[in-house]
Structures are given as structure tokens and as C-alpha cells.
Amino acid sequence: MARFPMFSNFKIVPLPSHLSPSVIHPDKAAVNIFIYSPFQNVEVSKDTYWVANCGCEVSVQVVNLLPMELTVKNLTLLSEGCAFESVPVRLNLPPCGDDPEPALIKLLGFPRSPGILTITGYSCEVLGVKNICAIKEQPKKQVKSNKSSSPGNGQNNNSSAFTVEVLRALPLLQLETSLQRAPTTEENVDPIAEATVFSGQMFSHSVVLHNTSEDIVIKNVKFEIFQPKVNGGPALVQLLDSSITEPTTSHPLEFSNLAPKERREIRFQIFGIDPSNTAGETFEETKIRVPLISSQQNEAGTPETPIGHDLIPYMGRILRADFVFRYIADVKGPNREEYERTAKLSLAISIVPALTVSNWHVLPGDDPSTRYVVVDVTNQTETDAELTYSLDKMISVQSKDVCRVPLLCPCCSEVPLSAFHLAAQRASHMMQMQEMERLRRTLEKHVSKHLDIRWTIPKLKLEGYVPVGSLLSSVSLLKQLVVPVISVTLSVNGKPYLSEDDIVVGIGEMIRIQTVLLTAIDGDKPVRGEISLRCFQDLQNGKPFLDRSENVVICGNYRVPFTVRKSIQPTFEEDKENSAEATSTLERQFSDSKNRFEPNFNLFFRYEGIHKIRPVIKKINEENNEAVPFNDEEVFVPTISFNVITKVT
């Protein structure tokens, strides 16, 4: 007796998922008159339904029991009940082995009228013989729940009929985009939109919503964006409509309808973020919930390494964002129920490395209320590039090379001096993190406009921005941009120390460190305290710094008391306007400052190695006249790095 292919494990699934609507039942709060809850107002059914004129699937497993390759022609589903159009399938099955593995295939069909549809079997043509296989012997099993539609929860009995409810024809929201679309896997029914951008590039695109129905309105459209969460800087995808870019949870959502055959455009922007600045390998999804309300779109120290930024050059990465639209058909069911559907547009965005931040430093600025954020920019392309910063300054950077860009930033006066210290004193860890994030966002908003570095690659005719999200995500960096009580500038042997490069000195060589203490606080009351020097080593192994006080000899006073009053300094705007008349940053700082304090220290090193010298500033407690440390954000103190060698040539 010949053995024919065996079909088993029927599973009814919708095709695709957004074509199977959720049924929203009317108010059922009156059912239970003793217990009231606002969550009883509606009940959303998660059962699987098919819709007239929408494609649906039945998944089956196929096994060839013959020792030769087998061709199965015109494999279709058999049904009864409402009208159903089955799409024939042709299969080429490999010969049977010792332990045959079933192949999962999907049979497509279109229900043409509402009602109850029963899958009664299948028909196919094998070896020239037409087979009609009915499966009516066992009791019918109605498919209503999501569990029945899952491939892992199908019925294993191959002699069971299946029943599914078919709803009337409903409106379908079709998403159209200017981006190229292509399927990534065989399982994806809807192709994914693809885009390739260089890091720092910005592109504007749009997605068009089209109500394909001839006579049914789409209402209550809700829009969500799911995308990788970035630690700082602009998001991967941003909406260009100013009325819906920043929705708040406290503001009630407004909804609008799409008339039959109406099209509506939503414009958005893709920014080439630094993929290493996302919140980890498993991206945390950031939701933006907005209503679709209008068809008219408006055009419009050594820093702490932030989480997710490892400073290692990357070779490109694909990030994914999803546009999800949920909408309700403007029709009522027999029991006044409503039907909700979901439309989804997935974006696969490939980020190509261009010019990115590899390191940064914060150094003293032109006065106590400004800082230089020195950014190391790496050109990861194969072509030379040009950087433009501070409005009109330009620098060239060769391929695979690194250049240093100084950016003058005013300190932020919106954040109090003790804000971070008070945030760390919150009752719970969650409250501490929330307050820290609020302060970080405030400083980010203030600083980001001053960290504008643009790049151009003339040979490729490309241009963009250097993504600085890694800087804006670093709390340790932003804390240095709060207006401090005391600001310290340093000079070594008469030369201002304006970088973090190592100064080469020899063992026993006398070094003169000159310090200038300035204050930017208001009021006439002076600031009293004491200053000393600390010597330490940073082994860069993730462990705390090693105290090396015994490696340095200070000639003279180890601690020096000081008293300073508010410095008379030009503001940031005045400094920018009068920069042409000024001689130099250092001369202007020393000549315009009054009541400053300038203690000097003479020292030499006893042992070789990389040593760091950092001033330690303490304030005098008025109650007990004792010296107590300032909070980290209350003082700005740079660190000097020395490379101590045995002999200087």
C-alpha cells in the first residue's frame, strides 16, 4: 500500500496580526451592582477573529512518508459555512528519512462574507490523484482565543474540525512611506522600511496613513513610537510636527477621524545617533503616545564613562524603531461592541560611523562662570573631513585620526549648587534616580546648544553633526557646568595648564604650581577656607585612586588659608562681544579679577611614574571654625598630570 503525505497539527492563525481585530465590548459596569471599579467600563476581548475580505492563515505540518521526493499540487483548504476562497499551494517535499521532521506550511485563504466558518479538511493532488480529506469525525473545536492561534498551542489531533468567527468587512489602515521597504525574513508579512545614515546625519521622511475603506470611517487613532532609549542627546526618530513632539501624560489625548479614502501625512526625522550611546544591548523601548489630530503638518577631571559608552570604535550597527497605530472602526457589532485594529511600520536603520566623540575633558573657561569642554573627535571614515565649531572656527581631521575641539560653555545658573547633593539624600533609590535625571535634563538643555560641532566630507558631499549624546549623558561632566562657589585655575612654572596632557619632569626637579581662586557667588560676604595639594595615582583599573602623599615633597606651607569675595568678571555675552578687543584669556582673567587669592606651592617628586596633583579646597565652618569639604558641585578644580622620569634630556 502506498504511503501518502500526512498533514497534522492544524492551527488557525490570523494573517497578519494587525488584520485580526480586538473586540471592545460596551459598558458592563451595571452587571455587578455591588462592586464598582472604573476598569469595568470596557472589556477588551483578546480572542482571534477573522475579517471578511482579509487574508488569513491555517498553519499545518506536512510529513512525506515516501522514500522519494514528492510533489503536492493544489493543496487547498475545505470549509463550510460562510463563503471562503482558498489559495492553492504547490509543495516539493524531500524523501523520508529515518526520523522525518514535519515541515510547517501556511495555507492562505480569504473569507468573503461574515458568519461562522468551519475548516472541514483539505484537498490536494499527489502522483496525479486528487485527494479530498475530510476531518469531520471528531467534535468541532471553535477557535476563539489567542492560545489557539499560537503555533505552540495548536491542536495535535489531525481529525478535528475547526471553527472561527468571521466579522463583517472593516476599514483597514494602510501605511505608506518614502523609505525603501523589503522583507527581512520569511515570517514577516509586512516588509520593513530600511534607511542608512551616517552618525550625525539628519534626514526627513514621512509616513502616510491611508483609510482604504470605501464607506467606513476610522476613528480614535492612537500613535506610539517604540525606539531604542538613548542616554543623552536627540532621539533616533523625532516627529517634526511641533504640536505632538512632546506629549505629556497629564494632557488629555485628543483624537480625530480618517474619512473613507482619506490620506494623512506624518513627518518625522531620523538622526544618526551614536549606537554606543544607547541604553544597552537589549534596548529599552521609549514610548511616545500622541494623538493624530490634524492632517496639516508644521515644518518646522577625568569624566565618568556613561553606561553604554565604551569608547571603542564601532563598525556600524542596525537599530530598529516601530511606528504603531491603534484605531477603531466606526461600526457597531450586534451587541454594540467595537472593533480595534493595529497597524505597524517597522524601521531598520543602519548607522554608519562617521565622526564621533572618543573622549572629553572639562577645563577652566574665560572666567569663573564659563568652562571649556574639550572634545576629542575621531574620524572613522576613509576620507578626510572638516569640523566647524564656535560659529566660524574650522579644523581639518584626516582619516582615522583624532582632533581636539575646545568648546566654550557658560555654566548653568538654573541648577542650585547643592542640587546633586540633595538629590543623593532622597528617601529611596528610585527618587534619587528620578531627581538626578531631572537635573541632568535641565543641564543638557542648557549645554547642548553650545556643543555644536558640524562635520563635512567634501569628497563624498556629506555633512552632519558630531553626536554628543555621550557627553550629555555623563552626570559627572554636567556637574562641572554648574556655577560653583570656588573656581580654581592652575599654572605650572608660569605656564597656564589648559589640557590634561602629562607634563614631563624629573625626579627631584623643583616645580612651582600657581593657583588662582575666584568666586562667582552673589553678595558681599567673603568665602573663607583653606587650600592644600593632594598627590595620587590612577591605575585605570576601575579601582579607587591610590594616595601617594609620600611620593611628593612640598617646600613651604602644606595648607594655606584664604579669603575671597565675588570676582568682577565680564558675562558670557559681554565676553563674546568684546573678544576682539581683549588681549588673551589669561591676561583678561588676571586683570579683571579683584579680591582673588593666589597661593603658590613649590614641590618635587621623589619617585618616577604617572602622578596627579589636585588642589583640595575646604571651607571654614563659622560655628566651630573647622575646615569642612565643599560638595563636588560647589568647587571646580582641575587636575595636573605629571610624568615623572629618572632623567630629563
CSV table of N, CA and C in Angstrom, one decimal, residues 212-316:
chain,number,residue,atom,x,y,z
A,212,THR,N,-8.3,52.7,3.6
A,212,THR,CA,-8.6,52.0,2.3
A,212,THR,C,-10.1,51.7,2.1
A,213,SER,N,-10.8,51.9,3.2
A,213,SER,CA,-12.3,51.6,3.1
A,213,SER,C,-13.0,52.6,2.2
A,214,GLU,N,-14.0,52.0,1.5
A,214,GLU,CA,-14.9,52.9,0.6
A,214,GLU,C,-15.9,53.7,1.4
A,215,ASP,N,-16.4,53.1,2.5
A,215,ASP,CA,-17.5,53.8,3.2
A,215,ASP,C,-17.5,53.8,4.7
A,216,ILE,N,-16.4,53.3,5.3
A,216,ILE,CA,-16.3,53.3,6.8
A,216,ILE,C,-15.3,54.2,7.3
A,217,VAL,N,-15.6,55.0,8.3
A,217,VAL,CA,-14.7,55.9,8.9
A,217,VAL,C,-13.8,55.2,9.9
A,218,ILE,N,-12.5,55.6,10.0
A,218,ILE,CA,-11.6,55.2,11.1
A,218,ILE,C,-11.5,56.2,12.1
A,219,LYS,N,-11.7,55.8,13.4
A,219,LYS,CA,-11.7,56.8,14.5
A,219,LYS,C,-10.8,56.4,15.6
A,220,ASN,N,-10.6,57.3,16.5
A,220,ASN,CA,-9.7,57.1,17.7
A,220,ASN,C,-8.4,56.5,17.4
A,221,VAL,N,-7.7,57.2,16.5
A,221,VAL,CA,-6.3,56.8,16.1
A,221,VAL,C,-5.3,57.1,17.2
A,222,LYS,N,-4.6,56.2,17.7
A,222,LYS,CA,-3.6,56.4,18.7
A,222,LYS,C,-2.2,56.0,18.1
A,223,PHE,N,-1.2,56.8,18.4
A,223,PHE,CA,0.1,56.6,17.7
A,223,PHE,C,1.1,56.5,18.8
A,224,GLU,N,2.0,55.4,18.6
A,224,GLU,CA,3.1,55.2,19.6
A,224,GLU,C,4.4,54.9,18.8
A,225,ILE,N,5.5,55.4,19.3
A,225,ILE,CA,6.8,55.1,18.7
A,225,ILE,C,7.6,54.3,19.7
A,226,PHE,N,8.1,53.2,19.3
A,226,PHE,CA,9.0,52.3,20.1
A,226,PHE,C,10.3,52.4,19.5
A,227,GLN,N,11.3,52.9,20.2
A,227,GLN,CA,12.7,53.0,19.7
A,227,GLN,C,13.7,52.8,20.8
A,228,PRO,N,15.0,52.6,20.4
A,228,PRO,CA,16.0,52.5,21.5
A,228,PRO,C,16.1,53.7,22.3
A,229,LYS,N,16.2,53.6,23.6
A,229,LYS,CA,16.4,54.7,24.5
A,229,LYS,C,17.8,55.1,24.5
A,230,VAL,N,18.0,56.4,24.3
A,230,VAL,CA,19.4,57.0,24.3
A,230,VAL,C,19.7,57.6,25.7
A,231,ASN,N,20.9,57.6,26.1
A,231,ASN,CA,21.3,58.2,27.4
A,231,ASN,C,21.3,59.7,27.4
A,232,GLY,N,21.5,60.3,26.2
A,232,GLY,CA,21.5,61.7,26.1
A,232,GLY,C,21.5,62.2,24.7
A,233,GLY,N,21.1,63.4,24.4
A,233,GLY,CA,21.1,63.9,23.1
A,233,GLY,C,19.8,63.6,22.4
A,234,PRO,N,19.7,63.9,21.1
A,234,PRO,CA,18.5,63.7,20.3
A,234,PRO,C,18.2,62.2,20.2
A,235,ALA,N,16.9,61.9,20.0
A,235,ALA,CA,16.4,60.5,19.8
A,235,ALA,C,16.7,60.1,18.4
A,236,LEU,N,16.6,58.8,18.2
A,236,LEU,CA,16.8,58.2,16.8
A,236,LEU,C,15.8,58.7,15.9
A,237,VAL,N,14.5,58.7,16.3
A,237,VAL,CA,13.4,59.2,15.5
A,237,VAL,C,12.7,60.3,16.3
A,238,GLN,N,12.4,61.4,15.6
A,238,GLN,CA,11.7,62.5,16.2
A,238,GLN,C,10.6,63.0,15.2
A,239,LEU,N,9.5,63.3,15.8
A,239,LEU,CA,8.4,63.9,15.0
A,239,LEU,C,8.7,65.3,14.7
A,240,LEU,N,8.3,65.8,13.5
A,240,LEU,CA,8.6,67.1,13.1
A,240,LEU,C,7.4,68.1,13.3
A,241,ASP,N,6.2,67.5,13.6
A,241,ASP,CA,5.1,68.3,14.0
A,241,ASP,C,5.2,68.8,15.4
A,242,SER,N,5.4,70.1,15.5
A,242,SER,CA,5.7,70.7,16.8
A,242,SER,C,4.5,70.5,17.8
A,243,SER,N,3.3,70.3,17.3
A,243,SER,CA,2.2,70.1,18.2
A,243,SER,C,2.1,68.8,18.9
A,244,ILE,N,2.9,67.8,18.4
A,244,ILE,CA,2.8,66.5,19.0
A,244,ILE,C,4.2,65.9,19.4
A,245,THR,N,5.2,66.7,19.3
A,245,THR,CA,6.6,66.1,19.6
A,245,THR,C,6.8,65.8,21.1
A,246,GLU,N,6.1,66.6,22.0
A,246,GLU,CA,6.4,66.4,23.4
A,246,GLU,C,5.0,66.3,24.1
A,247,PRO,N,4.4,65.1,23.9
A,247,PRO,CA,3.1,64.9,24.7
A,247,PRO,C,3.4,64.7,26.2
A,248,THR,N,2.4,65.1,27.0
A,248,THR,CA,2.6,64.9,28.4
A,248,THR,C,1.4,64.0,28.9
A,249,THR,N,1.8,63.2,29.9
A,249,THR,CA,0.8,62.3,30.5
A,249,THR,C,-0.4,63.0,31.1
A,250,SER,N,-0.2,64.2,31.6
A,250,SER,CA,-1.3,64.9,32.2
A,250,SER,C,-2.2,65.6,31.2
A,251,HIS,N,-1.8,65.8,30.0
A,251,HIS,CA,-2.6,66.4,29.0
A,251,HIS,C,-3.5,65.3,28.4
A,252,PRO,N,-4.8,65.5,28.3
A,252,PRO,CA,-5.7,64.5,27.8
A,252,PRO,C,-5.5,64.4,26.3
A,253,LEU,N,-5.5,63.1,25.8
A,253,LEU,CA,-5.3,62.8,24.4
A,253,LEU,C,-6.5,63.3,23.6
A,254,GLU,N,-6.3,63.9,22.4
A,254,GLU,CA,-7.3,64.2,21.5
A,254,GLU,C,-7.3,63.3,20.3
A,255,PHE,N,-8.4,63.0,19.8
A,255,PHE,CA,-8.4,62.1,18.7
A,255,PHE,C,-9.2,62.7,17.5
A,256,SER,N,-8.9,62.2,16.3
A,256,SER,CA,-9.6,62.6,15.1
A,256,SER,C,-9.9,61.4,14.2
A,257,ASN,N,-10.7,61.6,13.2
A,257,ASN,CA,-11.2,60.5,12.4
A,257,ASN,C,-10.5,60.6,11.0
A,258,LEU,N,-10.4,59.5,10.3
A,258,LEU,CA,-10.0,59.4,8.9
A,258,LEU,C,-11.2,59.0,8.1
A,259,ALA,N,-11.6,59.9,7.2
A,259,ALA,CA,-12.7,59.6,6.4
A,259,ALA,C,-12.4,58.5,5.4
A,260,PRO,N,-13.4,57.9,4.8
A,260,PRO,CA,-13.1,56.8,3.8
A,260,PRO,C,-12.2,57.4,2.6
A,261,LYS,N,-11.1,56.7,2.3
A,261,LYS,CA,-10.2,57.0,1.3
A,261,LYS,C,-9.3,58.2,1.6
A,262,GLU,N,-9.4,58.7,2.9
A,262,GLU,CA,-8.6,59.9,3.3
A,262,GLU,C,-7.1,59.4,3.5
A,263,ARG,N,-6.2,60.3,3.2
A,263,ARG,CA,-4.8,60.1,3.4
A,263,ARG,C,-4.3,61.2,4.4
A,264,ARG,N,-3.4,60.9,5.3
A,264,ARG,CA,-2.9,61.8,6.2
A,264,ARG,C,-1.4,61.6,6.4
A,265,GLU,N,-0.6,62.6,6.4
A,265,GLU,CA,0.9,62.5,6.4
A,265,GLU,C,1.4,62.9,7.8
A,266,ILE,N,2.4,62.1,8.3
A,266,ILE,CA,3.1,62.4,9.5
A,266,ILE,C,4.6,62.5,9.1
A,267,ARG,N,5.2,63.6,9.3
A,267,ARG,CA,6.6,63.8,9.0
A,267,ARG,C,7.4,63.5,10.2
A,268,PHE,N,8.6,62.9,10.0
A,268,PHE,CA,9.5,62.6,11.1
A,268,PHE,C,10.9,62.7,10.6
A,269,GLN,N,11.8,62.7,11.6
A,269,GLN,CA,13.2,62.9,11.3
A,269,GLN,C,14.0,61.8,11.9
A,270,ILE,N,15.0,61.3,11.1
A,270,ILE,CA,15.9,60.2,11.5
A,270,ILE,C,17.2,60.9,11.8
A,271,PHE,N,17.8,60.7,13.0
A,271,PHE,CA,19.1,61.2,13.3
A,271,PHE,C,20.1,60.1,13.6
A,272,GLY,N,21.2,60.2,13.0
A,272,GLY,CA,22.2,59.2,13.1
A,272,GLY,C,22.9,59.2,14.5
A,273,ILE,N,22.3,58.6,15.5
A,273,ILE,CA,22.9,58.6,16.8
A,273,ILE,C,24.1,57.7,16.9
A,274,ASP,N,24.9,57.9,17.9
A,274,ASP,CA,26.0,57.0,18.2
A,274,ASP,C,25.4,55.8,18.8
A,275,PRO,N,25.4,54.6,18.1
A,275,PRO,CA,24.8,53.4,18.7
A,275,PRO,C,25.4,53.0,20.0
A,276,SER,N,26.6,53.4,20.3
A,276,SER,CA,27.2,53.0,21.6
A,276,SER,C,26.6,53.8,22.8
A,277,ASN,N,25.8,54.8,22.4
A,277,ASN,CA,25.2,55.6,23.5
A,277,ASN,C,23.7,55.2,23.8
A,278,THR,N,23.3,54.0,23.3
A,278,THR,CA,22.0,53.5,23.6
A,278,THR,C,22.1,52.8,25.0
A,279,ALA,N,20.9,52.5,25.5
A,279,ALA,CA,20.9,52.1,26.9
A,279,ALA,C,21.1,50.6,27.1
A,280,GLY,N,22.0,50.0,26.3
A,280,GLY,CA,22.4,48.6,26.5
A,280,GLY,C,22.1,47.8,25.3
A,281,GLU,N,22.5,46.5,25.3
A,281,GLU,CA,22.3,45.6,24.2
A,281,GLU,C,20.8,45.4,23.9
A,282,THR,N,20.1,45.1,25.0
A,282,THR,CA,18.7,44.9,24.9
A,282,THR,C,18.0,46.2,25.1
A,283,PHE,N,17.7,46.8,24.0
A,283,PHE,CA,17.2,48.2,24.0
A,283,PHE,C,16.0,48.4,24.8
A,284,GLU,N,16.0,49.3,25.7
A,284,GLU,CA,14.7,49.7,26.5
A,284,GLU,C,13.9,50.5,25.5
A,285,GLU,N,12.7,50.2,25.3
A,285,GLU,CA,11.8,50.9,24.4
A,285,GLU,C,11.3,52.1,25.0
A,286,THR,N,11.3,53.2,24.3
A,286,THR,CA,10.8,54.5,24.7
A,286,THR,C,9.5,54.7,24.0
A,287,LYS,N,8.4,55.0,24.8
A,287,LYS,CA,7.1,55.2,24.2
A,287,LYS,C,6.9,56.7,24.0
A,288,ILE,N,6.3,57.1,22.9
A,288,ILE,CA,5.8,58.4,22.7
A,288,ILE,C,4.3,58.2,22.3
A,289,ARG,N,3.4,58.6,23.2
A,289,ARG,CA,2.0,58.4,22.9
A,289,ARG,C,1.5,59.8,22.5
A,290,VAL,N,0.9,59.9,21.3
A,290,VAL,CA,0.4,61.1,20.7
A,290,VAL,C,-0.9,60.9,20.0
A,291,PRO,N,-1.8,61.8,20.0
A,291,PRO,CA,-3.0,61.7,19.2
A,291,PRO,C,-2.7,62.1,17.8
A,292,LEU,N,-3.5,61.6,16.8
A,292,LEU,CA,-3.4,62.0,15.4
A,292,LEU,C,-4.5,63.1,15.3
A,293,ILE,N,-4.1,64.4,15.3
A,293,ILE,CA,-5.2,65.4,15.5
A,293,ILE,C,-5.3,66.3,14.3
A,294,SER,N,-4.4,66.2,13.3
A,294,SER,CA,-4.5,67.1,12.2
A,294,SER,C,-3.9,66.5,11.0
A,295,SER,N,-4.4,66.9,9.8
A,295,SER,CA,-3.8,66.4,8.6
A,295,SER,C,-2.8,67.4,8.1
A,296,GLN,N,-2.7,68.6,8.7
A,296,GLN,CA,-1.7,69.6,8.3
A,296,GLN,C,-0.5,69.5,9.2
A,297,GLN,N,0.7,69.3,8.7
A,297,GLN,CA,1.9,69.1,9.4
A,297,GLN,C,2.7,70.4,9.4
A,298,ASN,N,3.2,70.8,10.5
A,298,ASN,CA,4.1,72.0,10.6
A,298,ASN,C,5.5,71.6,10.3
A,299,GLU,N,6.2,72.4,9.4
A,299,GLU,CA,7.6,72.2,9.2
A,299,GLU,C,8.4,72.9,10.2
A,300,ALA,N,8.6,72.5,10.3
A,300,ALA,CA,9.4,73.2,11.4
A,300,ALA,C,10.8,72.4,11.8
A,301,GLY,N,38.0,67.2,35.2
A,301,GLY,CA,38.6,66.0,35.8
A,301,GLY,C,38.5,64.9,34.8
A,302,THR,N,38.9,63.6,35.0
A,302,THR,CA,38.6,62.5,34.1
A,302,THR,C,37.1,62.3,34.1
A,303,PRO,N,36.4,62.4,33.1
A,303,PRO,CA,35.0,62.3,33.2
A,303,PRO,C,34.6,60.8,33.4
A,304,GLU,N,33.5,60.7,34.0
A,304,GLU,CA,32.9,59.4,34.2
A,304,GLU,C,32.4,58.8,32.9
A,305,THR,N,32.7,57.6,32.6
A,305,THR,CA,32.2,57.0,31.3
A,305,THR,C,30.7,56.6,31.5
A,306,PRO,N,29.8,57.1,30.7
A,306,PRO,CA,28.4,56.8,31.0
A,306,PRO,C,28.1,55.3,30.6
A,307,ILE,N,27.0,54.8,31.1
A,307,ILE,CA,26.6,53.5,30.8
A,307,ILE,C,26.3,53.4,29.3
A,308,GLY,N,26.9,52.3,28.7
A,308,GLY,CA,26.7,52.0,27.3
A,308,GLY,C,27.7,52.7,26.4
A,309,HIS,N,28.6,53.5,26.9
A,309,HIS,CA,29.6,54.2,26.1
A,309,HIS,C,31.0,53.6,26.5
A,310,ASP,N,31.5,52.8,25.6
A,310,ASP,CA,32.8,52.1,26.0
A,310,ASP,C,34.0,52.7,25.3
A,311,LEU,N,33.8,53.8,24.5
A,311,LEU,CA,34.8,54.5,23.8
A,311,LEU,C,35.5,53.6,22.8
A,312,ILE,N,35.0,52.5,22.4
A,312,ILE,CA,35.6,51.6,21.4
A,312,ILE,C,35.0,51.9,20.1
A,313,PRO,N,35.7,52.1,19.0
A,313,PRO,CA,35.2,52.4,17.7
A,313,PRO,C,34.3,51.3,17.3
A,314,TYR,N,33.2,51.6,16.7
A,314,TYR,CA,32.2,50.6,16.2
A,314,TYR,C,32.2,50.5,14.7
A,315,MET,N,31.8,49.4,14.2
A,315,MET,CA,31.8,49.2,12.7
A,315,MET,C,30.5,49.3,12.1
A,316,GLY,N,29.6,50.0,12.7
A,316,GLY,CA,28.2,50.1,12.1
A,316,GLY,C,27.2,49.2,12.9
